[in-house]
mmCIF file of N, CA, C and O in Angstrom:
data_model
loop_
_atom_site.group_PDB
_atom_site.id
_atom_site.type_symbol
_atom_site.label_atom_id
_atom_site.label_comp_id
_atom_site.label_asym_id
_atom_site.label_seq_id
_atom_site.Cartn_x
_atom_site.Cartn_y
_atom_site.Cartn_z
ATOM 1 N N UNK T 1 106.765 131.854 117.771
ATOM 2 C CA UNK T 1 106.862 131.036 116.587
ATOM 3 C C UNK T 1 108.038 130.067 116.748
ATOM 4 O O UNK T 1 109.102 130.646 116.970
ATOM 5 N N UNK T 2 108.096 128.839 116.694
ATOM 6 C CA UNK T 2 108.930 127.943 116.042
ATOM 7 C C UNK T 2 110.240 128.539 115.451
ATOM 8 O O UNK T 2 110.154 129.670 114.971
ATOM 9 N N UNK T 3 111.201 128.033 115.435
ATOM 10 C CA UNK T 3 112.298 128.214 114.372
ATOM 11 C C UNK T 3 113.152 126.850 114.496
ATOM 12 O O UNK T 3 114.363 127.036 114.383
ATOM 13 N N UNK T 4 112.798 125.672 114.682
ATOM 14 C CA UNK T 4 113.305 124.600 114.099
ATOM 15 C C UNK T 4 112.789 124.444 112.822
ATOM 16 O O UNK T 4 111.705 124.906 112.466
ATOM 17 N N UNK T 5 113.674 123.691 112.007
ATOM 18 C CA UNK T 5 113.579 123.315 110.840
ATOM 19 C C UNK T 5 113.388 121.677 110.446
ATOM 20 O O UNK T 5 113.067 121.225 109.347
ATOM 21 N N UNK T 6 113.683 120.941 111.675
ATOM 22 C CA UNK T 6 112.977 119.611 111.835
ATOM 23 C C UNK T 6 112.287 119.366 112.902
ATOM 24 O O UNK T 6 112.535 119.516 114.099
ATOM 25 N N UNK T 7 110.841 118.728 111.983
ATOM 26 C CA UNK T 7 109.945 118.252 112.170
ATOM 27 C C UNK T 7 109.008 117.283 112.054
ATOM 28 O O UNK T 7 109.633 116.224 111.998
ATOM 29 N N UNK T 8 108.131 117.124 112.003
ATOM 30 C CA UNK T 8 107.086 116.068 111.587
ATOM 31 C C UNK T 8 105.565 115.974 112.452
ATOM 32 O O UNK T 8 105.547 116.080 113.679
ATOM 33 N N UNK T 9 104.638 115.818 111.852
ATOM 34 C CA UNK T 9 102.967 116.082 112.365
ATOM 35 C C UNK T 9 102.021 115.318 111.625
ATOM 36 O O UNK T 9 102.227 115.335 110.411
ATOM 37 N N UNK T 10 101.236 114.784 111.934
ATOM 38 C CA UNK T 10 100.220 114.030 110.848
ATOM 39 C C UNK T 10 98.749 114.444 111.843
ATOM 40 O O UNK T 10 98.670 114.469 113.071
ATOM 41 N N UNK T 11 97.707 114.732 110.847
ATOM 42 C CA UNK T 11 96.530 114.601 111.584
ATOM 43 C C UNK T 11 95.511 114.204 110.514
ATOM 44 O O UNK T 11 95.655 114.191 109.292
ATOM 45 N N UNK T 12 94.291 113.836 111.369
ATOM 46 C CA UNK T 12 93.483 112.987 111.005
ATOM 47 C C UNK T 12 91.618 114.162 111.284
ATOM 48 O O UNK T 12 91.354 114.985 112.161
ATOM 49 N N UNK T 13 90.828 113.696 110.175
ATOM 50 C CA UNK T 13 89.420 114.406 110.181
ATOM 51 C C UNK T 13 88.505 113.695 109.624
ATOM 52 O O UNK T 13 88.752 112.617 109.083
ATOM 53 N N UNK T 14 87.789 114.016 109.667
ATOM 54 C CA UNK T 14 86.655 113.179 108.741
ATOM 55 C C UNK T 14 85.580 114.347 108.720
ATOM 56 O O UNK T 14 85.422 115.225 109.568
ATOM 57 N N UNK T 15 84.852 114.129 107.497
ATOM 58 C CA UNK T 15 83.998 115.293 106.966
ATOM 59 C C UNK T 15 82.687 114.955 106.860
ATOM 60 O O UNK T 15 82.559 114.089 105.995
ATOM 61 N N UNK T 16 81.584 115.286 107.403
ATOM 62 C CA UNK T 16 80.118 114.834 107.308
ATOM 63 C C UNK T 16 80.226 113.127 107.191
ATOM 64 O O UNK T 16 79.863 112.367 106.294
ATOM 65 N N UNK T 17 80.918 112.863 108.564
ATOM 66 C CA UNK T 17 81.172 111.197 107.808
ATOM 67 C C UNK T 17 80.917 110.485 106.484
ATOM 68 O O UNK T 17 80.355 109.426 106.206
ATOM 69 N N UNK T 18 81.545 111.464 105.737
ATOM 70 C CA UNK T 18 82.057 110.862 104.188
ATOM 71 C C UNK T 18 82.949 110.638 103.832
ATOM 72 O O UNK T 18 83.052 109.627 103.137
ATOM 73 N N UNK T 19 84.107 111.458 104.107
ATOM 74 C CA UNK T 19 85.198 111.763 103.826
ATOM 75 C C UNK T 19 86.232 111.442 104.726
ATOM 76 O O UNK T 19 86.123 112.381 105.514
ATOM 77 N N UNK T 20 87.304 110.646 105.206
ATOM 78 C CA UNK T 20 88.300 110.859 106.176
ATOM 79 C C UNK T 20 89.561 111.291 105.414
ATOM 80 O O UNK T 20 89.984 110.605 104.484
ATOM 81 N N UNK T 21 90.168 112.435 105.806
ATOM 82 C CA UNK T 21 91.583 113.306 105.330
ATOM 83 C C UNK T 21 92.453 112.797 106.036
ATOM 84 O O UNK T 21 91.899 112.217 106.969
ATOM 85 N N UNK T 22 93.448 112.714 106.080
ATOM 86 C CA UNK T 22 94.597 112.443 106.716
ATOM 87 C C UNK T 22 96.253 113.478 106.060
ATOM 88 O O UNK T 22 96.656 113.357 104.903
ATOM 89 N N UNK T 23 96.747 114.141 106.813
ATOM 90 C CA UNK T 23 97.672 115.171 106.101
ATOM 91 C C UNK T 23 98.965 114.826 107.227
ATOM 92 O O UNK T 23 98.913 114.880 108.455
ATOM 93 N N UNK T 24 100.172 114.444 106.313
ATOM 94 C CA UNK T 24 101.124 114.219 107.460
ATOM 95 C C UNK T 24 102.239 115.520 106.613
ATOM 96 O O UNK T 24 102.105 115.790 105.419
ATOM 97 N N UNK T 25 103.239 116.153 107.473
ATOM 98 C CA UNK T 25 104.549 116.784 107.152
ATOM 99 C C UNK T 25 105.740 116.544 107.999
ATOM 100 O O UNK T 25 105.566 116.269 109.187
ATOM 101 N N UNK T 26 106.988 116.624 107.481
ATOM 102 C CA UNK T 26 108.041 116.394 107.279
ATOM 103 C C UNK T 26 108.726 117.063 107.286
ATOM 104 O O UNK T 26 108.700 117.543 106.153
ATOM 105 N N UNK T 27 109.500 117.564 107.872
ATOM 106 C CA UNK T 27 110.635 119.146 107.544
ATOM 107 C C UNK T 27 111.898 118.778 107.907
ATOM 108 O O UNK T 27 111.847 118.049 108.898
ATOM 109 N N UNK T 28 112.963 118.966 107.540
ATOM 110 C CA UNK T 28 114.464 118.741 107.623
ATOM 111 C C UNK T 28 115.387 119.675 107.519
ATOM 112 O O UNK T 28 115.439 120.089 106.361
ATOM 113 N N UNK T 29 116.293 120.292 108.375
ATOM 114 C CA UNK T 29 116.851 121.445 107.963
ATOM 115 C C UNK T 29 117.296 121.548 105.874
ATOM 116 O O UNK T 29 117.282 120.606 105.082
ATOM 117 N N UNK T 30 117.445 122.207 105.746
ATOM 118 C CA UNK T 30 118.176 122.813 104.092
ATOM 119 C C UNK T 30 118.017 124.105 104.241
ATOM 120 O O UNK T 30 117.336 124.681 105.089
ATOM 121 N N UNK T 31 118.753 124.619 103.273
ATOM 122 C CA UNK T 31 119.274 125.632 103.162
ATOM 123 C C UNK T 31 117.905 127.189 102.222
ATOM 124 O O UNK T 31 117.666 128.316 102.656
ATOM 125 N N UNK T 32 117.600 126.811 101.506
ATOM 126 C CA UNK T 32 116.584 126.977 100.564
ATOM 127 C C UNK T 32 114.861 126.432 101.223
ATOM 128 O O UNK T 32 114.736 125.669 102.181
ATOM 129 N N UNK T 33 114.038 126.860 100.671
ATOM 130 C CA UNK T 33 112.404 126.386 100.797
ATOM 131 C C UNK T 33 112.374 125.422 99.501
ATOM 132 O O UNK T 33 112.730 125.747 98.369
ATOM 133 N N UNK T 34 111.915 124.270 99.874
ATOM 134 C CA UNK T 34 111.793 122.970 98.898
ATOM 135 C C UNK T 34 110.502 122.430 99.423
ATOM 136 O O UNK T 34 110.267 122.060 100.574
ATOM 137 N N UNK T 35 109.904 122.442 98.646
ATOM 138 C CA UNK T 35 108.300 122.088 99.090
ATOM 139 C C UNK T 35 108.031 120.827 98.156
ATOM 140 O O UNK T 35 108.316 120.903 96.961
ATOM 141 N N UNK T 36 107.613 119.944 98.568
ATOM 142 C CA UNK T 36 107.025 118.729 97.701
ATOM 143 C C UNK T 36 105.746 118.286 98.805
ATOM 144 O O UNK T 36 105.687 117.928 99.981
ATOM 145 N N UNK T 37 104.555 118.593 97.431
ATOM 146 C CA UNK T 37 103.499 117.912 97.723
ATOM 147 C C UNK T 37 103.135 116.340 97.057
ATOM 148 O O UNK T 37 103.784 115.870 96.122
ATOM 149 N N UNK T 38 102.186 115.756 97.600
ATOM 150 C CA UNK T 38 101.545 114.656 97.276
ATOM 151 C C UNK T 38 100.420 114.551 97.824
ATOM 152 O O UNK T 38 100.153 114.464 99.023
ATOM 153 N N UNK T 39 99.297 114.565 96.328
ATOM 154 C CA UNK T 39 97.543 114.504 97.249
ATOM 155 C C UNK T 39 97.334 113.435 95.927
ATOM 156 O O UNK T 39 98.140 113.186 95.031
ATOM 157 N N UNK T 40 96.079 112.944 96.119
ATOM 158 C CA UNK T 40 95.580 112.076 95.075
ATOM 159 C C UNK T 40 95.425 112.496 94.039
ATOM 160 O O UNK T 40 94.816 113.558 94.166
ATOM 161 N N UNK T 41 95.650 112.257 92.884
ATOM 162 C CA UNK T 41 95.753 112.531 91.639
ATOM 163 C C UNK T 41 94.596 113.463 91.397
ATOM 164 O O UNK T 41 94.765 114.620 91.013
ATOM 165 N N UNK T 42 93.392 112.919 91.637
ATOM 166 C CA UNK T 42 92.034 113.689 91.608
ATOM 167 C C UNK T 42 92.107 114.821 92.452
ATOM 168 O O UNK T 42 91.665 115.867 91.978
ATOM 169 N N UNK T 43 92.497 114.839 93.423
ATOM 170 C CA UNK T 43 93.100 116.197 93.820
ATOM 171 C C UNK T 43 94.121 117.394 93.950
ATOM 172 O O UNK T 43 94.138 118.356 94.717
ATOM 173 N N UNK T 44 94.991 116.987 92.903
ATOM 174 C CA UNK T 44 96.434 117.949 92.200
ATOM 175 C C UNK T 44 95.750 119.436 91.922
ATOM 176 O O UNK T 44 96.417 120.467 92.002
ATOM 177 N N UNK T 45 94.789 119.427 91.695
ATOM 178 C CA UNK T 45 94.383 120.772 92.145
ATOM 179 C C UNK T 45 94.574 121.622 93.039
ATOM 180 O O UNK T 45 94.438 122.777 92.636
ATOM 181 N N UNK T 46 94.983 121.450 94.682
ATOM 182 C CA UNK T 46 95.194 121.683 95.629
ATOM 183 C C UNK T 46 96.365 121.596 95.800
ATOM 184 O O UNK T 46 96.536 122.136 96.892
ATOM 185 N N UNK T 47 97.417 121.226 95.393
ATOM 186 C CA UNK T 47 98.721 121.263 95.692
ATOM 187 C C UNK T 47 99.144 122.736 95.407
ATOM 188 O O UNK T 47 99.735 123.329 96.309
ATOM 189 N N UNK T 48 98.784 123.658 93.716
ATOM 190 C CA UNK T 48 99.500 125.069 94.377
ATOM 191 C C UNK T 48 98.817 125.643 95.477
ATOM 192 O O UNK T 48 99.593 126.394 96.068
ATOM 193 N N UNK T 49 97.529 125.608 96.087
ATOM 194 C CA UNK T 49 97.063 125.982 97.236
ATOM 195 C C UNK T 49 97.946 125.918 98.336
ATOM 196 O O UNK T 49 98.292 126.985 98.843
ATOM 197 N N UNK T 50 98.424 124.719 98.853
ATOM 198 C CA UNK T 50 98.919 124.062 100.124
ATOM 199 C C UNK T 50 100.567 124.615 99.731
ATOM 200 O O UNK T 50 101.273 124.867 100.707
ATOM 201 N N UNK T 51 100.987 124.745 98.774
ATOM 202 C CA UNK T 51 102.355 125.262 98.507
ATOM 203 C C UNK T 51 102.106 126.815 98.545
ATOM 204 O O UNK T 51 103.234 127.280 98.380
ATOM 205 N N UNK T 52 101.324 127.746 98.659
ATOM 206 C CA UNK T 52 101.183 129.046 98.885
ATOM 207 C C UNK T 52 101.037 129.347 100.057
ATOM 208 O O UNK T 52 101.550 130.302 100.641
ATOM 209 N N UNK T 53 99.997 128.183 100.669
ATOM 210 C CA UNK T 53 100.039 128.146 102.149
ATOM 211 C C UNK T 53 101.450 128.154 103.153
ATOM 212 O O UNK T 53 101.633 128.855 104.149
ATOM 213 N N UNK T 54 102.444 127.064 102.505
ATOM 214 C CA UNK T 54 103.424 126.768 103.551
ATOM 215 C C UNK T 54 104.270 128.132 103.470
ATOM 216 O O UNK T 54 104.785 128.777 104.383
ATOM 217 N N UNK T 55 104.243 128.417 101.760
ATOM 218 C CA UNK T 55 105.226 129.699 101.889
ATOM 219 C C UNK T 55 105.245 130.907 103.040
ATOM 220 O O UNK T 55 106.125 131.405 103.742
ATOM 221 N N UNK T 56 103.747 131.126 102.859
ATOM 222 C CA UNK T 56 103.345 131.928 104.184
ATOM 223 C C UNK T 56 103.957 131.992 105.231
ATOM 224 O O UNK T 56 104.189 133.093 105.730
ATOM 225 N N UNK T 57 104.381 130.793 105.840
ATOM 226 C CA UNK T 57 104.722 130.550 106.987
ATOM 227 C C UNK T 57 106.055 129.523 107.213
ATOM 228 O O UNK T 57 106.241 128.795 108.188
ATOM 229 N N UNK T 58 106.639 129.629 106.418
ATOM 230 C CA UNK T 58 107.775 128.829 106.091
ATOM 231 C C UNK T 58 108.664 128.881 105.361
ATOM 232 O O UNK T 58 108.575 128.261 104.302
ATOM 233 N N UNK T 59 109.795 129.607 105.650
ATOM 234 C CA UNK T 59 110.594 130.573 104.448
ATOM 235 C C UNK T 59 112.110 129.932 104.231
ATOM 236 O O UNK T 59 113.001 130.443 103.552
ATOM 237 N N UNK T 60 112.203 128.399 105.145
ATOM 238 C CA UNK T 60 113.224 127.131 104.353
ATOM 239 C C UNK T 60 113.360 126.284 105.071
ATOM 240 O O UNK T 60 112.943 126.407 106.223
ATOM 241 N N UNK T 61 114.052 125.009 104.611
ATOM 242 C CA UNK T 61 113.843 123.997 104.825
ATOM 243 C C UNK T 61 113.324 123.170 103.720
ATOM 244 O O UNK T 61 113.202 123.807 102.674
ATOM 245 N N UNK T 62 112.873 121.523 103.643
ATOM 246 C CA UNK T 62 113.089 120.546 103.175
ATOM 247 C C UNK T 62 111.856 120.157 103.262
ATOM 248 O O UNK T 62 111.813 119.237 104.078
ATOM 249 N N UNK T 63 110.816 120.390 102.832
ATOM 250 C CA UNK T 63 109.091 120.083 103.541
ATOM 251 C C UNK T 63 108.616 119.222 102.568
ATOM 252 O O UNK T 63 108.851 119.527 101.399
ATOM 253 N N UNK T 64 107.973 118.170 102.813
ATOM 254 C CA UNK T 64 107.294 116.933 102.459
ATOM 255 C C UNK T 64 105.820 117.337 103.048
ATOM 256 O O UNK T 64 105.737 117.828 104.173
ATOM 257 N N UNK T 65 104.550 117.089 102.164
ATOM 258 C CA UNK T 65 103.464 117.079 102.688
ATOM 259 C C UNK T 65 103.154 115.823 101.686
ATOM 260 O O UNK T 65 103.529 115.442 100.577
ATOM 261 N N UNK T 66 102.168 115.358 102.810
ATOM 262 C CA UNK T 66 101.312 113.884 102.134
ATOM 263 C C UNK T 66 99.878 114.157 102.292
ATOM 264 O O UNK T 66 99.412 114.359 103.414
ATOM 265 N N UNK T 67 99.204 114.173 101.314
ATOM 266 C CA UNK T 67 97.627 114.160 101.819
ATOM 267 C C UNK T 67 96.651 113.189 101.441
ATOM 268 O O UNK T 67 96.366 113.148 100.244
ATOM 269 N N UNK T 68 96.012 112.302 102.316
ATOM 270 C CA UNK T 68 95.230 111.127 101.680
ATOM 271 C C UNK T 68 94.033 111.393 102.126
ATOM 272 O O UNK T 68 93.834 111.553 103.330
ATOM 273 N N UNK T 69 92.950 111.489 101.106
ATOM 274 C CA UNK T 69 91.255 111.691 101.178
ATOM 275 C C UNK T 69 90.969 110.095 100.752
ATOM 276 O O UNK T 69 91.512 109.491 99.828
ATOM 277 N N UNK T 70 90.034 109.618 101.622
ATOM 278 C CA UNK T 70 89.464 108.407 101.394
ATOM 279 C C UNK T 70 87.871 108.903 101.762
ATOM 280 O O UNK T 70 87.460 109.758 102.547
ATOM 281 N N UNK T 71 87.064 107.838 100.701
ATOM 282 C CA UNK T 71 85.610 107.755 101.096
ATOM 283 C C UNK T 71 85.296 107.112 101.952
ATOM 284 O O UNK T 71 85.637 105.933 102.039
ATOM 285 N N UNK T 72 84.569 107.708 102.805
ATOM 286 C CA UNK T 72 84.022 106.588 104.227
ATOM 287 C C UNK T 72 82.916 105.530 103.615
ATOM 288 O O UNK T 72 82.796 104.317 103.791
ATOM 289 N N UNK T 73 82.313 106.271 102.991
ATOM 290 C CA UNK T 73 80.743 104.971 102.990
ATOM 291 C C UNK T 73 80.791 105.129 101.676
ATOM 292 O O UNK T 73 80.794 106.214 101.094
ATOM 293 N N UNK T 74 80.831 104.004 101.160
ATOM 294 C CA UNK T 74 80.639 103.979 99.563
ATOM 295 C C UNK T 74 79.423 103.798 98.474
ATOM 296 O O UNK T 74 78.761 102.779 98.672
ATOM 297 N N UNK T 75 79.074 104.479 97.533
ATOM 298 C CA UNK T 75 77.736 104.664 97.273
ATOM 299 C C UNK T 75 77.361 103.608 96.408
ATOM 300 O O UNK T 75 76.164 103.332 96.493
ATOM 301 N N UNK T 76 77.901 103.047 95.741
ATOM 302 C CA UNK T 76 78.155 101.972 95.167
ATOM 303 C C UNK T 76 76.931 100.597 95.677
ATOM 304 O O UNK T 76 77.099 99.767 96.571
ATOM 305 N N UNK T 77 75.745 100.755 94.762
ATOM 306 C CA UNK T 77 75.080 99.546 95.092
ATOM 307 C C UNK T 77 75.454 98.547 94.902
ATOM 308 O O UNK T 77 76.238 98.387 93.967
ATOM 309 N N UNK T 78 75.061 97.475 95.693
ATOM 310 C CA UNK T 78 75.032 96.131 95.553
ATOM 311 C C UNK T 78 73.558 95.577 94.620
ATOM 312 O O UNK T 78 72.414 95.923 94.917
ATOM 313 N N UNK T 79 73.915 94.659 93.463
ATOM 314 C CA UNK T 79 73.007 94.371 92.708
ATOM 315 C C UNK T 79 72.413 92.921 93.083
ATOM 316 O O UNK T 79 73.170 92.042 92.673
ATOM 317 N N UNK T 80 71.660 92.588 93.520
ATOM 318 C CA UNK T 80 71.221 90.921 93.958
ATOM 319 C C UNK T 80 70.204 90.776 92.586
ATOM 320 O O UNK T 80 69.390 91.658 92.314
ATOM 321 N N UNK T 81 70.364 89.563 91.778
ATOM 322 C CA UNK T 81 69.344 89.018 90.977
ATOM 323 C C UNK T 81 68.780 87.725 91.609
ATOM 324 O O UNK T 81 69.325 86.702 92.026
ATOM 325 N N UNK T 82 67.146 88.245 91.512
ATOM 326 C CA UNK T 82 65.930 86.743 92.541
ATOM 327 C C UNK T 82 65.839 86.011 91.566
ATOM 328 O O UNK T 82 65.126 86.423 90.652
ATOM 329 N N UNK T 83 66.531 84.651 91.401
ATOM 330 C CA UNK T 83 66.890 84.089 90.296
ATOM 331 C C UNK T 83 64.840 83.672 90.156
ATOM 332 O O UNK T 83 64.628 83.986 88.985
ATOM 333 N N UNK T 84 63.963 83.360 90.530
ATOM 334 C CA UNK T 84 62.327 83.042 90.299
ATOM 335 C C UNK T 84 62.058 84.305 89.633
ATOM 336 O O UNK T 84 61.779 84.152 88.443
ATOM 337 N N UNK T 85 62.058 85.475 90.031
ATOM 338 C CA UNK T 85 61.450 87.073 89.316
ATOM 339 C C UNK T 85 62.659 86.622 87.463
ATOM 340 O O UNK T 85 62.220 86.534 86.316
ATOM 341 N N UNK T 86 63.981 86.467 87.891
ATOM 342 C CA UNK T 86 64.362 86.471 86.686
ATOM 343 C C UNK T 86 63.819 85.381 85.142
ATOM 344 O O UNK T 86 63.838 85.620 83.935
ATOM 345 N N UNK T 87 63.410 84.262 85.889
ATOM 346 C CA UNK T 87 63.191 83.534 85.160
ATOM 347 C C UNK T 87 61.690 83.421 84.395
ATOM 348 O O UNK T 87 61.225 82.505 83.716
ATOM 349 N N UNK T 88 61.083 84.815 84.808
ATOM 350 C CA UNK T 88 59.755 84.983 84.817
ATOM 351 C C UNK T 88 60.189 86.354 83.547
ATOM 352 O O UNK T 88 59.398 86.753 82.693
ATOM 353 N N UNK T 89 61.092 86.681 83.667
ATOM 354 C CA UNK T 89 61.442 87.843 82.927
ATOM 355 C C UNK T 89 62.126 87.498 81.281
ATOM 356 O O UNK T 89 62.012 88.118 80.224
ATOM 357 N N UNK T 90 62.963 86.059 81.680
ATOM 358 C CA UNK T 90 63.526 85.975 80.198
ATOM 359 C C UNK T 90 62.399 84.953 79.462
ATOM 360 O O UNK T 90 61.866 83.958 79.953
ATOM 361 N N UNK T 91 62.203 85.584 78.012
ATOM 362 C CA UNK T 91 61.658 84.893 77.296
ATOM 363 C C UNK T 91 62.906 83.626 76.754
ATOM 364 O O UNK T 91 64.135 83.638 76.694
ATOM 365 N N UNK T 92 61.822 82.582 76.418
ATOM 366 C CA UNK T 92 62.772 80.987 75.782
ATOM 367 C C UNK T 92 63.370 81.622 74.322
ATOM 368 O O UNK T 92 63.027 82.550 73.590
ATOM 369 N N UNK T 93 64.370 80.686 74.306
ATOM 370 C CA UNK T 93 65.364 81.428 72.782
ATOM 371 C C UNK T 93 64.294 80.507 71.644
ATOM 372 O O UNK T 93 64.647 80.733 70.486
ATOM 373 N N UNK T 94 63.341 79.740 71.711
ATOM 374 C CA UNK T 94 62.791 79.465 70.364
ATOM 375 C C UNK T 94 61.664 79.721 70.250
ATOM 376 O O UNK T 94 60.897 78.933 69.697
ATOM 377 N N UNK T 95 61.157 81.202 70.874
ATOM 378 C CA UNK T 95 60.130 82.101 70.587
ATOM 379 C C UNK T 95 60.831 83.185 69.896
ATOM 380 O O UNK T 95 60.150 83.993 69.264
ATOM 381 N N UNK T 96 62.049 83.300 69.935
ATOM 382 C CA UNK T 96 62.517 84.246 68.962
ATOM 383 C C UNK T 96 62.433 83.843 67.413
ATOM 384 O O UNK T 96 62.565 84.713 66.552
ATOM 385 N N UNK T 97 62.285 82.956 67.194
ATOM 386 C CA UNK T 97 62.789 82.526 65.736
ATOM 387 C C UNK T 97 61.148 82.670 64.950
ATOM 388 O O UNK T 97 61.014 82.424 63.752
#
């Protein structure tokens, strides 16, 4: 096992090419275990996870974790209007009256 207290690591994944993770850490000697996470807001769920995790295996020091989830392919249609189909679709404003 390790027993430095400075460090630093980042790695990179991607998930069913949807998802790419990226997780970097940081460690600096101190005296005490000081854990600070940062994941995307939508995922603060996981931060006491990853802070139970380090405890495990990390009993002091100065630890910074960063975690960034991005979407690979975005589902998000694109809307095109066929301006001929549209104009076939709107009725004239003085058939309303």
């Amino acid at each position: 096992m390790i027993k430095s207290m400075t460090g630093f690591g980042r790695a990179e994944m991607t998930f069913d090419d949807l998802y790419e993770v990226k997780i970097q850490i940081k460690s600096v000697n101190h005296r005490y275990a000081d854990y600070t996470i940062k994941t995307p807001r939508i995922y603060s769920f996981l931060e006491e996870s990853i802070r139970a995790k380090l405890s495990q295996n990390i009993s002091r020091g100065k630890i910074e974790v960063y975690v960034s989830i991005n979407k690979i392919n975005d589902d998000s249609k694109e809307v095109k209007i066929n301006p001929v189909s549209y104009t076939h679709l709107t009725l004239p404003t003085n058939s309303l009256v």
